[in-house]
Structure formats: structure tokens, C-alpha cells
Amino acid sequence: MITLNQASKVFTTEAGGFKALKETDLHIKKGEFAAIMGPSGSGKSTLLQLIGGLDLPTTGSITVDGAPLHRMSEQERTLFRRTRVGFVFQNYQLLPMMTVAENIALPLAANRAPAGEIRDRVRQLLRDVNLEGKERSYPAQLSGGQQQRVAIARALAMKPKLILADEPTGNLDQLSGASVLSLLTRLNEEHQITIVMVTHDRLAASAAKRVITIQDGAIVGDRQQGGDAHDDADCLA
């Protein structure tokens, strides 16, 4: 599903080049739920952005669901993100002047889906995230956990094979965070959606089946939850 081959990312700063991600080999299989852990500035968000096609690697290759992101134009990567990847962010990124239904419908409307299809899909997604009856509410009228579930519903609108979640429980209390993690787990187990979640929270990471640890731009650990570490051949492509 996801393969990085000697992928790196260097940012240019006033002090010179900064290598946020060192030459990295990584393979994540279809249907996995992987958590990427590491301290602030470790490179975990850079890795997630590269996997999502939000940025290009400085060196190396990245292939996601058969798409060679390192070779694609910005327009091609934009289409890839719109149709094949769902994004969930810490701050929800809901539009405050739009209702819950309108926020969920955004990706469908952007891809010019018929009105009837949008209506049916939004109704289904509201059931999936247990927010029936909230379609006419505005984000400010919802709790943080409810807003994040709206964001997850929006991420699911185009039926993506991959969800990328960047600190999805970072702004939530423990109970709301547990609800969001339970939803992500259900999506992974029932629909085989591949989930890659960046987090610094060990409790959040415990929901994943695999934990990848990154430090100073390099992967320093890779293990299955509750089991032994992967073989290098299994976890590093």
C-alpha cells in the first residue's frame, strides 16, 4: 500500500539545509493501522505529509496505492489526495459557516457528484459516525469529539483506501479521544481502510496494531502491538 525507498526531505532555512527526514525505507501493508510516534520535531509530521502527497521528497521514491508520488505533478497529486486519501487533523479544519452536512459533503461537491448521491452519502456517513440528527448543526454547536467525528466523516466521503490522521485526539479529553480512536479502529477492522496516525500520545498509539517510532528524522523502532518487533524484511521495504 505504502512504500518509501530511501526517501528524504531537506528544508532550506537561513542557517542552511535542515534534513527533517533522513533516507528512509518503509513499507505499510494494505489494511494496517500504524501509529507513527516521536517527540516534537522528530520528523513524524513530515513523513505523514510525504505519504499524503502534500510535499515531495528531496531524494528517493514514495509509492502509495500504486501511485508514484515522487514523479507526479502538483495537479496529479492534488487529484490523488482528493480521490484516494482521507485526511484528519488535530484542529478538525471544519468550515464554521457550514453545517455538519455541508462540511461532510465538501469532497463530494468538489468532485461534482450528483446532488442525490451527495445527500445519500452524507446520510450514510452520519450513521457511520453516530451523528444522526446533527446534519443541520454548526461546528460551534458540537463538542470537540463530535467535531472530530464530522472531520472523519468528511475524510470518508470519497471512500478512500487510506486515512492519514495527524494527532487526531490532540485537542480532545480522554473520553472523547477514546471515542474517536474506537471509530478509527472500527473503520480499519470492518472496512479494511489503511490508517496511518501520527501521535505523541502512548494511549492513542495503543489503538494501532503497529507502532513506528521516529527520532531525529530516522526510524528507530518498528513493532507490532503486543508482540515482537518486525523482521527487517517485513517492516522495512
Coordinates of N, CA and C in Angstrom, one line a residue:
M1 N 0.8 -1.2 0.0 CA 0.0 0.0 0.0 C 0.9 1.3 0.0
I2 N 1.8 1.3 0.9 CA 2.7 2.5 1.1 C 4.2 2.0 1.1
T3 N 5.0 2.5 0.2 CA 6.4 2.1 0.1 C 7.3 3.3 -0.1
L4 N 8.2 3.5 0.9 CA 9.2 4.5 0.8 C 10.6 3.8 0.6
N5 N 11.3 4.3 -0.4 CA 12.6 3.8 -0.7 C 13.6 4.9 -0.7
Q6 N 14.4 4.9 0.4 CA 15.5 5.9 0.6 C 14.9 7.4 0.4
A7 N 13.7 7.6 1.0 CA 13.0 8.9 0.9 C 13.6 9.8 1.9
S8 N 13.9 11.0 1.5 CA 14.4 12.0 2.5 C 13.7 13.4 2.2
K9 N 13.8 14.3 3.2 CA 13.2 15.6 3.0 C 14.1 16.6 3.6
V10 N 14.6 17.6 2.8 CA 15.5 18.6 3.3 C 14.8 20.0 3.1
F11 N 14.7 20.8 4.2 CA 14.1 22.1 4.1 C 15.3 23.1 4.2
T12 N 15.1 24.2 3.4 CA 16.1 25.2 3.4 C 15.7 26.3 4.4
T13 N 16.7 26.6 5.3 CA 16.5 27.6 6.3 C 17.6 28.7 6.2
E14 N 17.5 29.8 6.9 CA 18.5 30.8 6.9 C 19.9 30.2 7.3
A15 N 19.8 29.2 8.2 CA 21.1 28.6 8.7 C 21.6 27.6 7.7
G16 N 20.8 27.3 6.6 CA 21.3 26.3 5.7 C 20.2 25.2 5.6
G17 N 20.6 24.0 5.0 CA 19.7 22.9 4.8 C 19.4 22.2 6.1
F18 N 18.1 21.8 6.4 CA 17.8 21.0 7.5 C 17.1 19.8 7.1
K19 N 17.7 18.6 7.4 CA 17.1 17.3 7.0 C 16.1 16.9 8.0
A20 N 14.8 17.1 7.6 CA 13.7 16.7 8.5 C 13.5 15.2 8.5
L21 N 13.7 14.6 7.4 CA 13.6 13.2 7.3 C 14.8 12.6 6.6
K22 N 15.5 11.7 7.2 CA 16.7 11.1 6.6 C 16.3 10.0 5.7
E23 N 17.2 9.5 4.9 CA 16.9 8.4 3.9 C 16.2 7.3 4.6
T24 N 14.9 7.1 4.2 CA 14.0 6.2 4.9 C 13.5 5.1 4.0
D25 N 13.5 3.9 4.5 CA 12.8 2.8 3.8 C 11.7 2.3 4.7
L26 N 10.5 2.2 4.2 CA 9.4 1.8 5.0 C 8.3 1.2 4.1
H27 N 7.6 0.2 4.6 CA 6.5 -0.5 3.9 C 5.4 -0.6 4.9
I28 N 4.2 -0.1 4.5 CA 3.0 -0.3 5.3 C 2.0 -1.1 4.4
K29 N 1.5 -2.2 4.8 CA 0.6 -3.0 4.0 C -0.8 -2.5 4.0
K30 N -1.5 -2.9 3.0 CA -3.0 -2.6 2.9 C -3.7 -3.2 4.1
G31 N -4.5 -2.3 4.7 CA -5.3 -2.8 5.9 C -4.7 -2.6 7.2
E32 N -3.4 -2.1 7.2 CA -2.8 -1.9 8.5 C -3.3 -0.7 9.2
F33 N -3.2 -0.7 10.5 CA -3.4 0.5 11.4 C -2.1 0.8 12.1
A34 N -1.3 1.8 11.6 CA 0.0 2.1 12.1 C 0.0 3.4 12.7
A35 N 0.7 3.5 13.9 CA 0.9 4.8 14.6 C 2.4 5.1 14.4
I36 N 2.6 6.4 14.1 CA 3.9 6.9 14.0 C 4.2 7.8 15.2
M37 N 5.1 7.4 16.1 CA 5.3 8.1 17.3 C 6.7 8.8 17.3
G38 N 6.8 9.9 18.1 CA 8.1 10.6 18.2 C 7.9 11.9 18.8
P39 N 8.9 12.5 19.4 CA 8.8 13.8 20.0 C 8.6 14.9 19.0
S40 N 8.2 16.1 19.5 CA 8.1 17.2 18.6 C 9.4 17.5 17.8
G41 N 9.3 17.7 16.5 CA 10.4 17.9 15.7 C 11.2 16.7 15.2
S42 N 10.6 15.5 15.5 CA 11.3 14.3 15.2 C 11.2 13.9 13.7
G43 N 10.2 14.5 13.0 CA 10.0 14.2 11.5 C 8.8 13.4 11.2
K44 N 8.0 13.1 12.3 CA 6.8 12.3 12.0 C 5.7 13.0 11.2
S45 N 5.5 14.3 11.4 CA 4.6 15.0 10.5 C 5.1 15.2 9.1
T46 N 6.4 15.4 9.0 CA 7.0 15.4 7.6 C 6.8 14.1 6.9
L47 N 6.9 13.0 7.6 CA 6.7 11.7 7.0 C 5.3 11.6 6.5
L48 N 4.3 12.0 7.4 CA 2.9 11.9 7.0 C 2.6 12.7 5.8
Q49 N 3.1 13.9 5.7 CA 2.9 14.8 4.6 C 3.4 14.3 3.3
L50 N 4.5 13.6 3.4 CA 5.1 13.0 2.2 C 4.2 11.8 1.7
I51 N 3.7 11.0 2.7 CA 2.8 9.9 2.3 C 1.6 10.4 1.7
G52 N 1.1 11.5 2.2 CA -0.2 12.1 1.7 C 0.0 12.9 0.4
G53 N 1.2 13.0 -0.1 CA 1.4 13.8 -1.3 C 1.3 15.3 -1.1
L54 N 1.3 15.7 0.1 CA 1.3 17.2 0.4 C 2.6 17.8 0.1
D55 N 3.7 17.0 0.1 CA 5.0 17.5 -0.2 C 5.8 16.4 -1.0
L56 N 6.8 16.8 -1.6 CA 7.7 15.9 -2.4 C 8.9 15.6 -1.7
P57 N 9.4 14.3 -1.8 CA 10.7 14.0 -1.1 C 11.9 14.7 -1.9
T58 N 12.9 15.1 -1.1 CA 14.1 15.6 -1.8 C 14.9 14.6 -2.5
T59 N 14.9 13.4 -2.0 CA 15.5 12.2 -2.7 C 14.7 11.0 -2.4
G60 N 14.9 10.0 -3.2 CA 14.2 8.7 -3.0 C 12.8 8.7 -3.7
S61 N 12.1 7.6 -3.4 CA 10.8 7.4 -4.0 C 9.7 7.1 -3.0
I62 N 8.4 7.5 -3.3 CA 7.3 7.2 -2.4 C 6.2 6.7 -3.4
T63 N 5.7 5.5 -3.1 CA 4.6 5.0 -3.9 C 3.4 4.6 -2.9
V64 N 2.2 5.1 -3.2 CA 1.1 4.9 -2.4 C -0.1 4.4 -3.2
D65 N -0.5 3.2 -2.9 CA -1.6 2.6 -3.7 C -1.3 2.6 -5.2
G66 N -0.1 2.3 -5.5 CA 0.4 2.2 -6.9 C 0.7 3.5 -7.5
A67 N 0.5 4.6 -6.8 CA 0.8 6.0 -7.4 C 2.2 6.4 -7.0
P68 N 3.1 6.7 -8.0 CA 4.5 7.1 -7.7 C 4.5 8.6 -7.4
L69 N 4.2 9.0 -6.2 CA 4.0 10.4 -5.8 C 5.3 11.2 -6.2
H70 N 6.5 10.6 -6.1 CA 7.7 11.4 -6.3 C 7.8 11.8 -7.8
R71 N 7.0 11.2 -8.7 CA 7.1 11.5 -10.1 C 5.9 12.4 -10.6
M72 N 5.0 12.6 -9.7 CA 3.7 13.2 -10.1 C 3.8 14.8 -10.0
S73 N 3.0 15.4 -10.9 CA 2.9 16.9 -10.8 C 2.0 17.3 -9.7
E74 N 2.1 18.6 -9.3 CA 1.2 19.1 -8.3 C -0.3 18.8 -8.6
Q75 N -0.6 19.0 -9.9 CA -2.0 18.8 -10.3 C -2.4 17.3 -10.1
E76 N -1.5 16.4 -10.4 CA -1.8 15.0 -10.3 C -1.9 14.6 -8.8
R77 N -1.0 15.2 -8.0 CA -1.0 14.9 -6.6 C -2.3 15.4 -5.9
T78 N -2.7 16.6 -6.4 CA -4.0 17.1 -5.9 C -5.2 16.2 -6.2
L79 N -5.2 15.7 -7.4 CA -6.3 14.7 -7.7 C -6.2 13.5 -6.9
F80 N -4.9 13.0 -6.7 CA -4.7 11.8 -5.8 C -5.2 12.1 -4.4
R81 N -4.9 13.2 -3.8 CA -5.4 13.5 -2.5 C -6.9 13.6 -2.4
R82 N -7.5 14.2 -3.4 CA -9.0 14.4 -3.4 C -9.7 13.2 -3.5
T83 N -9.2 12.2 -4.2 CA -10.0 11.0 -4.5 C -9.6 9.7 -3.8
R84 N -8.3 9.7 -3.3 CA -7.8 8.4 -2.7 C -7.3 8.4 -1.3
V85 N -7.3 9.6 -0.7 CA -6.8 9.8 0.7 C -7.7 10.6 1.5
G86 N -8.0 10.2 2.7 CA -8.8 11.0 3.7 C -7.8 11.5 4.7
F87 N -8.0 12.8 5.0 CA -7.1 13.5 6.0 C -7.9 13.9 7.2
V88 N -7.3 13.6 8.4 CA -7.9 14.0 9.7 C -6.9 14.8 10.5
F89 N -7.2 16.0 10.9 CA -6.2 16.8 11.6 C -6.6 17.1 13.0
Q90 N -5.6 17.5 13.8 CA -5.8 17.8 15.2 C -6.9 18.9 15.4
N91 N -6.9 19.9 14.6 CA -7.8 21.1 14.8 C -9.1 21.0 13.9
Y92 N -9.4 19.8 13.4 CA -10.6 19.4 12.7 C -10.7 20.1 11.3
Q93 N -10.4 21.3 11.2 CA -10.4 22.1 9.9 C -11.8 22.0 9.3
L94 N -12.8 22.2 10.1 CA -14.2 22.4 9.7 C -14.5 23.8 9.3
L95 N -15.3 24.1 8.4 CA -15.7 25.4 8.0 C -16.8 25.9 8.9
P96 N -16.6 26.9 9.7 CA -17.6 27.3 10.8 C -18.9 27.8 10.2
M97 N -18.9 28.3 9.0 CA -20.2 28.9 8.5 C -21.0 27.8 7.7
M98 N -20.5 26.6 7.7 CA -21.2 25.5 7.0 C -21.7 24.5 8.1
T99 N -22.9 23.9 7.8 CA -23.4 22.9 8.6 C -22.6 21.6 8.6
V100 N -22.9 20.7 9.5 CA -22.3 19.4 9.5 C -22.4 18.7 8.2
A101 N -23.6 18.7 7.7 CA -23.9 18.0 6.4 C -23.0 18.7 5.3
E102 N -23.0 20.0 5.3 CA -22.2 20.7 4.2 C -20.7 20.5 4.3
N103 N -20.2 20.4 5.6 CA -18.8 20.1 5.7 C -18.5 18.7 5.2
I104 N -19.3 17.8 5.6 CA -19.1 16.4 5.1 C -19.2 16.3 3.6
A105 N -20.0 17.1 3.0 CA -20.3 17.0 1.5 C -19.2 17.7 0.7
L106 N -18.3 18.4 1.3 CA -17.3 19.2 0.6 C -16.5 18.4 -0.4
P107 N -15.9 17.3 -0.1 CA -15.2 16.5 -1.1 C -16.0 16.0 -2.2
L108 N -17.3 15.6 -1.9 CA -18.2 15.1 -3.0 C -18.5 16.3 -3.9
A109 N -18.8 17.4 -3.3 CA -19.2 18.6 -4.2 C -18.0 19.0 -5.0
A110 N -16.8 19.0 -4.5 CA -15.6 19.3 -5.2 C -15.3 18.4 -6.4
N111 N -15.8 17.2 -6.3 CA -15.7 16.2 -7.4 C -16.9 16.1 -8.2
R112 N -17.8 17.0 -8.0 CA -19.0 17.2 -8.8 C -19.9 16.0 -8.8
A113 N -20.1 15.4 -7.6 CA -21.0 14.3 -7.5 C -22.4 14.8 -7.6
P114 N -23.4 14.0 -8.2 CA -24.8 14.4 -8.3 C -25.4 14.7 -6.9
A115 N -26.3 15.6 -6.9 CA -26.9 16.0 -5.6 C -27.5 14.9 -4.8
G116 N -28.2 14.0 -5.5 CA -28.8 12.8 -4.9 C -27.8 11.9 -4.2
E117 N -26.7 11.7 -4.9 CA -25.6 10.9 -4.4 C -25.0 11.5 -3.2
I118 N -24.8 12.8 -3.2 CA -24.2 13.6 -2.1 C -25.1 13.4 -0.9
R119 N -26.4 13.6 -1.1 CA -27.4 13.5 0.0 C -27.4 12.1 0.7
D120 N -27.4 11.1 -0.2 CA -27.4 9.7 0.3 C -26.1 9.4 1.1
R121 N -25.0 9.8 0.5 CA -23.7 9.5 1.1 C -23.5 10.2 2.5
V122 N -23.9 11.5 2.5 CA -23.9 12.2 3.8 C -24.7 11.5 4.9
R123 N -25.9 11.1 4.5 CA -26.8 10.4 5.4 C -26.2 9.1 5.9
Q124 N -25.5 8.4 5.1 CA -24.8 7.2 5.5 C -23.7 7.4 6.4
L125 N -22.9 8.5 6.1 CA -21.7 8.8 6.9 C -22.1 9.3 8.3
L126 N -23.2 10.0 8.4 CA -23.7 10.5 9.7 C -24.1 9.3 10.5
R127 N -24.6 8.2 9.9 CA -24.9 7.0 10.7 C -23.6 6.3 11.1
D128 N -22.7 6.3 10.2 CA -21.4 5.6 10.5 C -20.7 6.2 11.6
V129 N -20.7 7.5 11.8 CA -20.0 8.2 12.9 C -20.9 8.5 14.1
N130 N -22.1 8.0 14.1 CA -23.1 8.2 15.2 C -23.4 9.6 15.4
L131 N -23.7 10.3 14.3 CA -24.1 11.8 14.4 C -25.4 12.0 13.7
E132 N -26.3 11.0 13.7 CA -27.6 11.2 13.1 C -28.4 12.3 13.8
G133 N -29.0 13.2 13.1 CA -29.7 14.3 13.7 C -28.9 15.6 13.9
K134 N -27.6 15.5 13.6 CA -26.7 16.7 13.7 C -26.4 17.3 12.4
E135 N -27.1 16.9 11.3 CA -26.7 17.4 10.0 C -26.9 18.9 9.8
R136 N -27.8 19.5 10.5 CA -28.1 20.9 10.4 C -27.4 21.8 11.5
S137 N -26.6 21.1 12.3 CA -25.9 21.8 13.4 C -24.6 22.4 12.7
Y138 N -24.1 23.4 13.4 CA -22.8 24.1 13.0 C -21.7 23.6 13.9
P139 N -20.5 23.6 13.5 CA -19.3 23.1 14.3 C -19.3 23.6 15.7
A140 N -19.6 24.9 15.9 CA -19.5 25.6 17.2 C -20.6 25.0 18.2
Q141 N -21.6 24.3 17.6 CA -22.6 23.8 18.5 C -22.3 22.3 18.9
L142 N -21.1 21.8 18.5 CA -20.7 20.4 18.8 C -19.6 20.4 19.8
S143 N -19.5 19.3 20.4 CA -18.3 19.1 21.3 C -17.1 18.8 20.4
G144 N -15.9 18.8 21.0 CA -14.7 18.5 20.3 C -14.7 17.1 19.7
G145 N -15.2 16.2 20.4 CA -15.2 14.8 19.9 C -16.2 14.7 18.8
Q146 N -17.3 15.4 18.8 CA -18.3 15.4 17.7 C -17.7 16.0 16.5
Q147 N -17.0 17.1 16.7 CA -16.4 17.8 15.6 C -15.3 16.9 14.9
Q148 N -14.6 16.2 15.7 CA -13.6 15.3 15.1 C -14.3 14.1 14.3
R149 N -15.4 13.7 14.8 CA -16.2 12.7 14.1 C -16.7 13.2 12.8
V150 N -17.1 14.5 12.7 CA -17.5 15.1 11.5 C -16.3 15.1 10.5
A151 N -15.1 15.5 11.0 CA -13.9 15.5 10.2 C -13.6 14.1 9.6
I152 N -13.8 13.1 10.4 CA -13.6 11.7 10.0 C -14.6 11.4 8.9
A153 N -15.9 11.7 9.1 CA -16.9 11.5 8.1 C -16.5 12.2 6.8
R154 N -16.1 13.4 6.9 CA -15.6 14.1 5.6 C -14.5 13.4 5.0
A155 N -13.5 12.9 5.8 CA -12.4 12.1 5.2 C -12.9 10.9 4.5
L156 N -14.0 10.3 4.9 CA -14.5 9.1 4.3 C -15.4 9.3 3.1
A157 N -15.7 10.6 2.8 CA -16.7 10.9 1.8 C -16.4 10.2 0.5
M158 N -15.2 10.2 0.0 CA -14.8 9.7 -1.3 C -14.4 8.2 -1.2
K159 N -14.8 7.5 -0.1 CA -14.4 6.1 0.1 C -13.0 5.8 -0.1
P160 N -12.1 6.5 0.6 CA -10.6 6.3 0.4 C -10.2 5.0 0.9
K161 N -9.0 4.5 0.3 CA -8.4 3.3 0.8 C -7.4 3.6 2.0
L162 N -7.1 4.9 2.2 CA -6.1 5.3 3.1 C -6.6 6.6 3.9
I163 N -6.5 6.5 5.2 CA -6.7 7.7 6.1 C -5.4 8.1 6.8
L164 N -5.1 9.3 6.7 CA -3.9 9.9 7.4 C -4.4 10.8 8.5
A165 N -4.1 10.5 9.7 CA -4.5 11.2 10.9 C -3.4 11.8 11.6
D166 N -3.4 13.2 11.7 CA -2.3 13.9 12.4 C -2.8 14.4 13.8
E167 N -2.3 13.7 14.8 CA -2.7 14.0 16.2 C -4.3 14.1 16.3
P168 N -5.0 13.1 15.9 CA -6.5 13.2 15.9 C -7.1 13.4 17.2
T169 N -6.5 13.0 18.3 CA -7.0 13.2 19.7 C -6.3 14.3 20.4
G170 N -5.4 15.0 19.8 CA -4.6 16.0 20.5 C -5.4 17.1 21.2
N171 N -6.6 17.5 20.7 CA -7.4 18.5 21.3 C -8.5 18.0 22.1
L172 N -8.6 16.7 22.4 CA -9.7 16.1 23.0 C -9.4 15.6 24.4
D173 N -10.5 15.6 25.2 CA -10.3 15.0 26.6 C -10.3 13.5 26.4
Q174 N -10.0 12.8 27.5 CA -9.7 11.3 27.4 C -10.9 10.6 26.8
L175 N -12.1 10.9 27.3 CA -13.3 10.2 26.9 C -13.6 10.4 25.4
S176 N -13.5 11.7 25.0 CA -13.8 12.0 23.6 C -12.7 11.4 22.7
G177 N -11.4 11.4 23.1 CA -10.4 10.8 22.4 C -10.6 9.3 22.2
A178 N -11.0 8.6 23.3 CA -11.3 7.2 23.2 C -12.4 6.9 22.2
S179 N -13.4 7.7 22.1 CA -14.4 7.5 21.2 C -13.9 7.6 19.7
V180 N -13.1 8.6 19.5 CA -12.5 8.8 18.1 C -11.6 7.6 17.8
L181 N -10.8 7.2 18.7 CA -9.9 6.0 18.4 C -10.7 4.8 18.2
S182 N -11.8 4.6 18.9 CA -12.7 3.4 18.7 C -13.3 3.5 17.3
L183 N -13.7 4.7 16.8 CA -14.2 4.8 15.5 C -13.2 4.5 14.4
L184 N -11.9 5.0 14.6 CA -10.9 4.6 13.7 C -10.6 3.1 13.6
T185 N -10.6 2.5 14.8 CA -10.4 1.1 14.9 C -11.5 0.3 14.1
R186 N -12.7 0.7 14.3 CA -13.8 0.1 13.6 C -13.7 0.2 12.1
L187 N -13.3 1.4 11.7 CA -13.2 1.6 10.2 C -12.1 0.7 9.7
N188 N -11.0 0.6 10.4 CA -9.9 -0.3 10.0 C -10.3 -1.8 10.0
E189 N -11.0 -2.2 11.0 CA -11.3 -3.6 11.1 C -12.5 -4.1 10.2
E190 N -13.5 -3.2 10.1 CA -14.7 -3.6 9.4 C -14.5 -3.3 7.9
H191 N -13.8 -2.2 7.5 CA -13.7 -1.8 6.1 C -12.3 -2.0 5.5
Q192 N -11.4 -2.5 6.3 CA -10.0 -2.7 5.9 C -9.4 -1.4 5.3
I193 N -9.8 -0.2 5.9 CA -9.1 1.0 5.5 C -7.8 1.1 6.1
T194 N -6.8 1.4 5.4 CA -5.4 1.6 5.9 C -5.4 2.9 6.7
I195 N -4.9 2.9 7.9 CA -4.8 4.1 8.7 C -3.4 4.3 9.2
V196 N -2.9 5.5 8.9 CA -1.5 5.9 9.4 C -1.8 7.1 10.3
M197 N -1.5 7.0 11.6 CA -1.8 8.0 12.6 C -0.5 8.6 13.2
V198 N -0.3 9.8 13.2 CA 0.8 10.5 13.9 C 0.3 10.9 15.3
T199 N 1.1 10.5 16.3 CA 0.8 10.9 17.6 C 2.0 10.9 18.5
H200 N 1.9 11.7 19.6 CA 3.0 11.6 20.6 C 2.4 10.9 21.9
D201 N 1.1 10.6 21.8 CA 0.4 10.0 23.0 C 0.4 8.5 23.0
R202 N 1.0 7.9 24.0 CA 1.1 6.4 24.0 C -0.3 5.8 24.1
L203 N -1.3 6.5 24.8 CA -2.6 5.9 24.9 C -3.3 5.9 23.5
A204 N -3.1 6.9 22.7 CA -3.6 6.9 21.4 C -3.0 5.9 20.5
A205 N -1.7 5.7 20.6 CA -0.9 4.8 19.9 C -1.3 3.3 20.2
S206 N -1.9 3.1 21.4 CA -2.3 1.8 21.8 C -3.4 1.2 21.0
A207 N -4.1 2.1 20.3 CA -5.2 1.7 19.4 C -4.7 1.1 18.1
A208 N -3.5 1.4 17.7 CA -2.9 0.9 16.5 C -2.4 -0.5 16.6
K209 N -2.2 -1.2 15.5 CA -1.7 -2.6 15.5 C -0.2 -2.6 15.4
R210 N 0.3 -1.5 14.9 CA 1.8 -1.3 14.7 C 2.2 0.0 15.1
V211 N 3.4 0.1 15.7 CA 3.9 1.4 16.2 C 5.3 1.6 15.6
I212 N 5.4 2.7 14.8 CA 6.7 3.1 14.2 C 7.2 4.3 14.9
T213 N 8.4 4.2 15.5 CA 9.0 5.3 16.3 C 10.0 6.0 15.4
I214 N 9.9 7.3 15.4 CA 10.9 8.1 14.7 C 11.5 9.1 15.6
Q215 N 12.8 9.4 15.4 CA 13.6 10.3 16.2 C 14.7 10.9 15.3
D216 N 14.8 12.2 15.4 CA 15.8 13.0 14.6 C 15.8 12.6 13.1
G217 N 14.5 12.4 12.6 CA 14.4 12.2 11.2 C 14.6 10.8 10.7
A218 N 14.8 9.8 11.7 CA 15.1 8.4 11.3 C 14.2 7.5 12.1
I219 N 13.8 6.4 11.4 CA 13.0 5.4 12.1 C 14.0 4.6 13.1
V220 N 13.6 4.6 14.4 CA 14.4 3.9 15.3 C 13.7 2.7 16.0
G221 N 12.5 2.5 15.6 CA 11.7 1.4 16.2 C 10.5 1.0 15.3
D222 N 10.2 -0.2 15.3 CA 9.0 -0.7 14.4 C 8.6 -2.0 15.0
R223 N 7.4 -2.0 15.6 CA 6.9 -3.2 16.3 C 5.4 -3.4 16.2
Q224 N 5.0 -4.6 16.3 CA 3.6 -4.9 16.4 C 3.1 -4.8 17.8
Q225 N 1.9 -4.3 18.0 CA 1.4 -4.1 19.4 C 1.3 -5.5 20.0
G226 N 1.8 -5.6 21.2 CA 1.7 -6.8 22.0 C 2.5 -7.9 21.5
G227 N 3.4 -7.7 20.5 CA 4.2 -8.8 20.0 C 5.6 -8.4 19.8
D228 N 6.4 -9.2 19.2 CA 7.8 -8.9 18.9 C 8.0 -7.9 17.8
A229 N 9.1 -7.4 17.7 CA 9.5 -6.4 16.6 C 9.4 -7.2 15.3
H230 N 9.1 -6.4 14.3 CA 9.1 -7.0 12.9 C 10.5 -7.5 12.5
D231 N 10.5 -8.4 11.6 CA 11.7 -8.7 10.9 C 12.0 -7.5 10.0
D232 N 13.2 -7.2 9.7 CA 13.6 -6.0 8.9 C 13.0 -6.2 7.5
A233 N 12.9 -7.5 7.0 CA 12.4 -7.7 5.7 C 10.9 -7.5 5.6
D234 N 10.2 -7.6 6.8 CA 8.8 -7.4 6.8 C 8.4 -5.9 7.0
C235 N 9.1 -5.2 7.8 CA 8.7 -3.8 8.1 C 9.4 -2.7 7.3
L236 N 10.6 -3.0 6.8 CA 11.3 -2.1 6.0 C 11.5 -2.6 4.6
A237 N 10.9 -1.8 3.7 CA 10.9 -2.3 2.3 C 12.3 -2.1 1.7

